[in-house]
Short mmCIF file of C-alpha atoms and ligand atoms in Angstrom, two decimals:
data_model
loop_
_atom_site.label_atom_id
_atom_site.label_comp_id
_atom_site.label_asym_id
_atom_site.label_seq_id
_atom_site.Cartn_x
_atom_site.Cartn_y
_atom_site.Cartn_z
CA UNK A 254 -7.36 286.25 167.69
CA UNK A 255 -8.57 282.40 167.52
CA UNK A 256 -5.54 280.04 167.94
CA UNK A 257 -5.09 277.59 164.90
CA UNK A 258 -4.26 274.03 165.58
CA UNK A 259 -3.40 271.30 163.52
CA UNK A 260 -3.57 268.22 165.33
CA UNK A 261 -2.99 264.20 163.78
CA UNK A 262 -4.43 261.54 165.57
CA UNK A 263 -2.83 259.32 164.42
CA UNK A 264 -5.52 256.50 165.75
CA UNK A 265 -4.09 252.75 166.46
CA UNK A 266 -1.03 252.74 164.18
CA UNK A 267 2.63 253.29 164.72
CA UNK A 268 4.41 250.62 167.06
CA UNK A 269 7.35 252.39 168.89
CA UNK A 270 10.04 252.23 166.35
CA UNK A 271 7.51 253.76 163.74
CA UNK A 272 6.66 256.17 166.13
CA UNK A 273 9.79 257.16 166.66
CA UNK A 274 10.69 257.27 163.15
CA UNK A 275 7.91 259.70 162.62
CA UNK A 276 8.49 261.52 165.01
CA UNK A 277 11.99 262.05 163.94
CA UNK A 278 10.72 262.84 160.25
CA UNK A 279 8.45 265.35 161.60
CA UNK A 280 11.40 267.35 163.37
CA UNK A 281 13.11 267.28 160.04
CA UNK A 282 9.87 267.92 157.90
CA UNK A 283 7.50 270.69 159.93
CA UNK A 284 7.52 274.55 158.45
CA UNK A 285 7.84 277.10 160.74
CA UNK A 286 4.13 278.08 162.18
CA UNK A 287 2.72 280.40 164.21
CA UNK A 288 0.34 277.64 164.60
CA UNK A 289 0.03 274.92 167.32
CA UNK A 290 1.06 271.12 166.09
CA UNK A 291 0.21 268.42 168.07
CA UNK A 292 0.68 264.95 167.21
CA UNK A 293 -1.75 262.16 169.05
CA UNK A 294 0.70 258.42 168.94
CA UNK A 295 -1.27 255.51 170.93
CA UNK A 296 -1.30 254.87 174.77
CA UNK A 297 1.65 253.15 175.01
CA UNK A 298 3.85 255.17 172.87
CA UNK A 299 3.37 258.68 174.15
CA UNK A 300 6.06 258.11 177.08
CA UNK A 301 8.21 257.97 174.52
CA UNK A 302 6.88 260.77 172.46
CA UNK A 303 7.04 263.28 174.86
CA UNK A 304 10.82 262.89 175.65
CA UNK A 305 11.11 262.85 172.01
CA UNK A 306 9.73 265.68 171.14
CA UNK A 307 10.68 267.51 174.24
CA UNK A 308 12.03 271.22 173.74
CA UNK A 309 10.35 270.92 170.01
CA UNK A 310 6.86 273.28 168.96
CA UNK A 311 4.98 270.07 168.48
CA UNK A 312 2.63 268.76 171.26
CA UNK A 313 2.10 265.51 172.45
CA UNK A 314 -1.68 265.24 173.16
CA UNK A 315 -3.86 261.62 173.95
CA UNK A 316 -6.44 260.44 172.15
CA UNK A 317 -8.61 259.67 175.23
CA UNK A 318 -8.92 258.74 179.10
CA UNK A 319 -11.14 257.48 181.30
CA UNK A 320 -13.42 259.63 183.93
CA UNK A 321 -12.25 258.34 186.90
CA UNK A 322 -8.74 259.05 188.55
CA UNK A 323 -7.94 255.69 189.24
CA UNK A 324 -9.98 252.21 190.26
CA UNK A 325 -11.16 249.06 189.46
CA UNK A 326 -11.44 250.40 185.33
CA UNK A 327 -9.19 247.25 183.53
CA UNK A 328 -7.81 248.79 180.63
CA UNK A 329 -8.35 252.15 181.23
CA UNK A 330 -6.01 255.12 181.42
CA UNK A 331 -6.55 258.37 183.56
CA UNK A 332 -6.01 261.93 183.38
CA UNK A 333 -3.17 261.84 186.31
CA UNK A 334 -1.60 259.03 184.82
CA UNK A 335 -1.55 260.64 181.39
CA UNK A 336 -0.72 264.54 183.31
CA UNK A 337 2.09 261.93 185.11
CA UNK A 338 4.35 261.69 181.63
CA UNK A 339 3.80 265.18 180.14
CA UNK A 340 0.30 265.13 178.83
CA UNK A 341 -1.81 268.35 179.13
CA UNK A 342 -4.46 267.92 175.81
CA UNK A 343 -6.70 265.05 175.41
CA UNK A 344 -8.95 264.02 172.42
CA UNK A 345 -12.63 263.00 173.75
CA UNK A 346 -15.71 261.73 171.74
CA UNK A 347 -13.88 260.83 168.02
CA UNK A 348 -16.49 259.47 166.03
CA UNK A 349 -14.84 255.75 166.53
CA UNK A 350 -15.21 255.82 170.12
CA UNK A 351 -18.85 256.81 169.98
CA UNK A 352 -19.27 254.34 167.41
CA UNK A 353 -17.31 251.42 167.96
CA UNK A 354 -16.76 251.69 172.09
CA UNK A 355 -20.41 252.58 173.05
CA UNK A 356 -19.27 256.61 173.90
CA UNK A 357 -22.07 258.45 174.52
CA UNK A 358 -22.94 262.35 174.99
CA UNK A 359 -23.45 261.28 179.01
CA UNK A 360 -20.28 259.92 179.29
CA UNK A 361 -18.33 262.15 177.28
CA UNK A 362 -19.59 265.08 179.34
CA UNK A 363 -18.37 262.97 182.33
CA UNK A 364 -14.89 262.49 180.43
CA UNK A 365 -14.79 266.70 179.74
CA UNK A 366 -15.71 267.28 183.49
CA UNK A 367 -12.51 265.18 184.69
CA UNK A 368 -10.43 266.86 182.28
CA UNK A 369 -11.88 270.46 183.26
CA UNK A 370 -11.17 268.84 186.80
CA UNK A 371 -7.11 268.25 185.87
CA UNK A 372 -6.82 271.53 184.27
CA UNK A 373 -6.63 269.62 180.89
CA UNK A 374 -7.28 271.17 177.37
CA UNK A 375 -9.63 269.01 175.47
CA UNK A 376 -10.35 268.35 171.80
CA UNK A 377 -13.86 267.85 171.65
CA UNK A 378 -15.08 265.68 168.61
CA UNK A 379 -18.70 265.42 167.15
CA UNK A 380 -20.54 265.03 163.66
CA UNK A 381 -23.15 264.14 161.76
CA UNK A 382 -23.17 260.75 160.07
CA UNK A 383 -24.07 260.36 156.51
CA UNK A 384 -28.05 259.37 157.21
CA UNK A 385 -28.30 262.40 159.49
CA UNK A 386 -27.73 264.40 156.72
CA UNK A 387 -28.99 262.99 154.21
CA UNK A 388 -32.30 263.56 156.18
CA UNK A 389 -31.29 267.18 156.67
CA UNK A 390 -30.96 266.48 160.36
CA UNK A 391 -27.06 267.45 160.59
CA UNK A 392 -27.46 271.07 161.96
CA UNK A 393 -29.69 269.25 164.44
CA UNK A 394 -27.44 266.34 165.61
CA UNK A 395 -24.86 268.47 166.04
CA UNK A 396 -26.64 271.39 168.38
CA UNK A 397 -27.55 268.16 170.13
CA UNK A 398 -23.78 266.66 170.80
CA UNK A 399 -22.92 269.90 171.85
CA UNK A 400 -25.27 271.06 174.44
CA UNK A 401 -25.26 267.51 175.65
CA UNK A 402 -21.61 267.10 176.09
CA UNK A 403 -20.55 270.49 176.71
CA UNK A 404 -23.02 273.24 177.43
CA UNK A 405 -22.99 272.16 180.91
CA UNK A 406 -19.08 273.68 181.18
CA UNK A 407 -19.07 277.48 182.75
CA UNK A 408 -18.14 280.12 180.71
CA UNK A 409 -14.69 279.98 181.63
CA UNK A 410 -13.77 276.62 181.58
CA UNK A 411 -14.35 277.19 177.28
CA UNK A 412 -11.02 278.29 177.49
CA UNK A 413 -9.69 274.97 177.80
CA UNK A 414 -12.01 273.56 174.90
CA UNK A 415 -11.46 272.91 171.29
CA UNK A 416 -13.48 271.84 169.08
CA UNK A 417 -13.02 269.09 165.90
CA UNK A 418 -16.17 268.90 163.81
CA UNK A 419 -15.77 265.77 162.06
CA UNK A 420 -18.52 264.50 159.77
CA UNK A 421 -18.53 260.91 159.83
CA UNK A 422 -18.82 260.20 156.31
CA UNK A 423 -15.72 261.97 155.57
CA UNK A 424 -13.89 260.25 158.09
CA UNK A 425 -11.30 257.77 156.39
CA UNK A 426 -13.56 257.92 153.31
CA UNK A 427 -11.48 259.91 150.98
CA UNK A 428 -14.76 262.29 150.86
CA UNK A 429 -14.16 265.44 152.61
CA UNK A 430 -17.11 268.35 153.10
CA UNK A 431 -16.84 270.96 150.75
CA UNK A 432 -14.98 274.19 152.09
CA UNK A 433 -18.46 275.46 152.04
CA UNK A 434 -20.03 272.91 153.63
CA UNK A 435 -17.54 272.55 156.50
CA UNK A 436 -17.96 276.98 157.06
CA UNK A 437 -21.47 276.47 156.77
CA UNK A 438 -21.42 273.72 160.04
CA UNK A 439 -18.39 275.83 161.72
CA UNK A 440 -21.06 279.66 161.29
CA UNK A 441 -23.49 277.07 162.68
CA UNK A 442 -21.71 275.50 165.44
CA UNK A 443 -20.67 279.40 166.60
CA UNK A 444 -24.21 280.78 166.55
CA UNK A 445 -25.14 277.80 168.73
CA UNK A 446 -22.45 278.57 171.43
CA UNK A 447 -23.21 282.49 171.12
CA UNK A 448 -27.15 281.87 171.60
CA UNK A 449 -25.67 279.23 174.57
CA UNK A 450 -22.84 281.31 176.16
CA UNK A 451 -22.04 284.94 174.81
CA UNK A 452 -20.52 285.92 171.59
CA UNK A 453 -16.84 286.40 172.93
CA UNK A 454 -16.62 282.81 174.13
CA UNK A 455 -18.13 281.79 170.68
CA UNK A 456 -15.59 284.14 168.54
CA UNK A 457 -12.64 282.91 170.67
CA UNK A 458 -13.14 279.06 170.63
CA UNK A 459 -10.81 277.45 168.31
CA UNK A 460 -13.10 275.17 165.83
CA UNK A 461 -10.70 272.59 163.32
CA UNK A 462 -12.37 270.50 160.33
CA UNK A 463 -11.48 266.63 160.18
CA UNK A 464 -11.99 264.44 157.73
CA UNK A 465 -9.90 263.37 154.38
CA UNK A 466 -7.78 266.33 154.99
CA UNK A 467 -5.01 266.20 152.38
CA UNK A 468 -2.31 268.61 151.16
CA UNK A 469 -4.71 268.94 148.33
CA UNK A 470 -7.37 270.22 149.90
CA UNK A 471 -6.44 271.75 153.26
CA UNK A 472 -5.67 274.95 151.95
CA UNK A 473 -8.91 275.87 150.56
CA UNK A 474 -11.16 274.48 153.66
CA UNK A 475 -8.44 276.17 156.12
CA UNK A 476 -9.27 279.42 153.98
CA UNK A 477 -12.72 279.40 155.74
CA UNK A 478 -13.40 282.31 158.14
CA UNK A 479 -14.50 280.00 160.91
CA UNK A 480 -12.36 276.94 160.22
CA UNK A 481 -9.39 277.15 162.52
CA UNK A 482 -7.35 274.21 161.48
CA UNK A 483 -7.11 270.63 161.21
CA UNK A 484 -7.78 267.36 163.05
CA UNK A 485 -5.91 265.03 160.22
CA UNK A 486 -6.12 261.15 160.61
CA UNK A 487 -4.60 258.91 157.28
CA UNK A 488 -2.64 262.11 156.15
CA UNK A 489 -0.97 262.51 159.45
CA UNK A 490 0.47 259.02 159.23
CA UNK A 491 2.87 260.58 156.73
CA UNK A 492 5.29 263.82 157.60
CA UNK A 493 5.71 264.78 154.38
CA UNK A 494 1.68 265.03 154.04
CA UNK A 495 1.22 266.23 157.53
CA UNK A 496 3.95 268.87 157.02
CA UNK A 497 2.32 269.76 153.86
CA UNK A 498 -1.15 270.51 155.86
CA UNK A 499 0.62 272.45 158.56
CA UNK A 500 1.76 274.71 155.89
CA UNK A 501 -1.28 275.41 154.44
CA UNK A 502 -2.66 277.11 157.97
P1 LIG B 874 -9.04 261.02 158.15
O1 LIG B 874 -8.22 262.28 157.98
O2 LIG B 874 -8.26 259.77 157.93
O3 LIG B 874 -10.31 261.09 157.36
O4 LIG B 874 -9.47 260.96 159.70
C1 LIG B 874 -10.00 262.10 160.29
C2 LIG B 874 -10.11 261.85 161.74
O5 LIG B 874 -10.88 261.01 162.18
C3 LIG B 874 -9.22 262.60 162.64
O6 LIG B 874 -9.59 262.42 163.96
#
């Protein structure tokens, strides 16, 4: 049985008071799930959102670190320091650090291999932008994101991997893939990782959609056979919404 996950990254928004307000909606909102929820505040409010949410369901993950465990990195934030308050799940490679922060599959894979280091479960992110497939290059791009940032991993270090496919022109756009479309990447992304690894690791890994996730839509993609669950930005940023989503898994 593949663990479902419904995770919102909730990306730079929420100072601490909102945080905390959400947070406390959240306790008060959230069905019962046999699901795991994990919420993803900024840097500097997940102190904070640990002890909040401390002897609750929901996990506090990050939404990245840096590859080293400490140095001359101004600005940066590392696995023991994040391990230090609580934090066992990070988010690498979202679509805005590849695009806006220079990520690339090198350093990413660098970024996985300190996390596999820590012990650390990681929410790997990757996706096509809207050229790629447009061009019919999508199945392509992605094969490539994956073997370059993860197909280095051993076998059993995929235990500690999730994946978020997360086509970029979905992303904030109010355009989410079709249910189809996002099983049709998810069949894809398993074959790849069954032709890469072996076809347990490739049935077990959990594999979550993101992008424009909504209470009006998340029950039909999370109906997909091979869509696990949720990686949920804008709709996150509301419980009532983000509730809503966790019920539909
Ligand atoms: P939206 O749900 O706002 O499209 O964001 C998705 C996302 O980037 C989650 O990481």
């Amino acid at each position: 049985m593949r663990k479902k996950i419904v995770a919102g990254n909730w990306k730079m928004n929420k100072n601490s008071s909102e945080t905390a307000d959400l947070l406390t909606q959240l306790t008060g909102t959230l069905p019962n799930t046999t699901a795991e929820v994990m919420v993803a505040p900024t840097f500097v409010n997940l102190a904070l959102a640990v002890k909040q949410m401390a002897g609750s369901s929901v996990e506090v993950v990050a939404q990245n670190m840096h590859f080293a465990q400490s140095g001359a990195y101004t600005g940066e934030i590392s696995s023991n320091m994040l391990q230090s308050i609580g934090i066992e799940t990070v988010i690498l490679g979202h679509s805005e650090r590849r695009a806006y922060f220079g990520e690339d599959d090198a350093l990413l894979a660098k970024k996985v291999d300190a996390a596999m280091d820590a012990d650390m479960r990681v929410i790997f992110c990757f996706g096509e932008e809207l050229q790629d497939r447009k061009a019919g290059d999508h199945f392509k791009v992605v094969e490539n994101q994956l073997k370059n940032g993860l197909f280095h991993l051993e076998t059993t270090q995929w235990k500690k991997i999730v994946l978020a496919y997360e086509p970029v022109w979905a992303i904030g756009t109010g355009e989410t893939a079709s249910p189809d479309q996002a099983q049709e990447m998810h069949a894809f992304i398993r074959k790849t990782i069954a032709e890469a690894y072996d076809q347990e690791t490739a049935q077990v890994v959990t594999i979550l959609y993101g992008g424009s996730v909504k209470p009006a839509n998340a029950n039909e993609i999370f109906s997909k056979p091979d869509v696990d669950g949720g990686l949920i930005g804008g709709a996150a940023l509301n419980a009532e919404d983000f509730a809503a989503i966790v019920a539909a898994i």
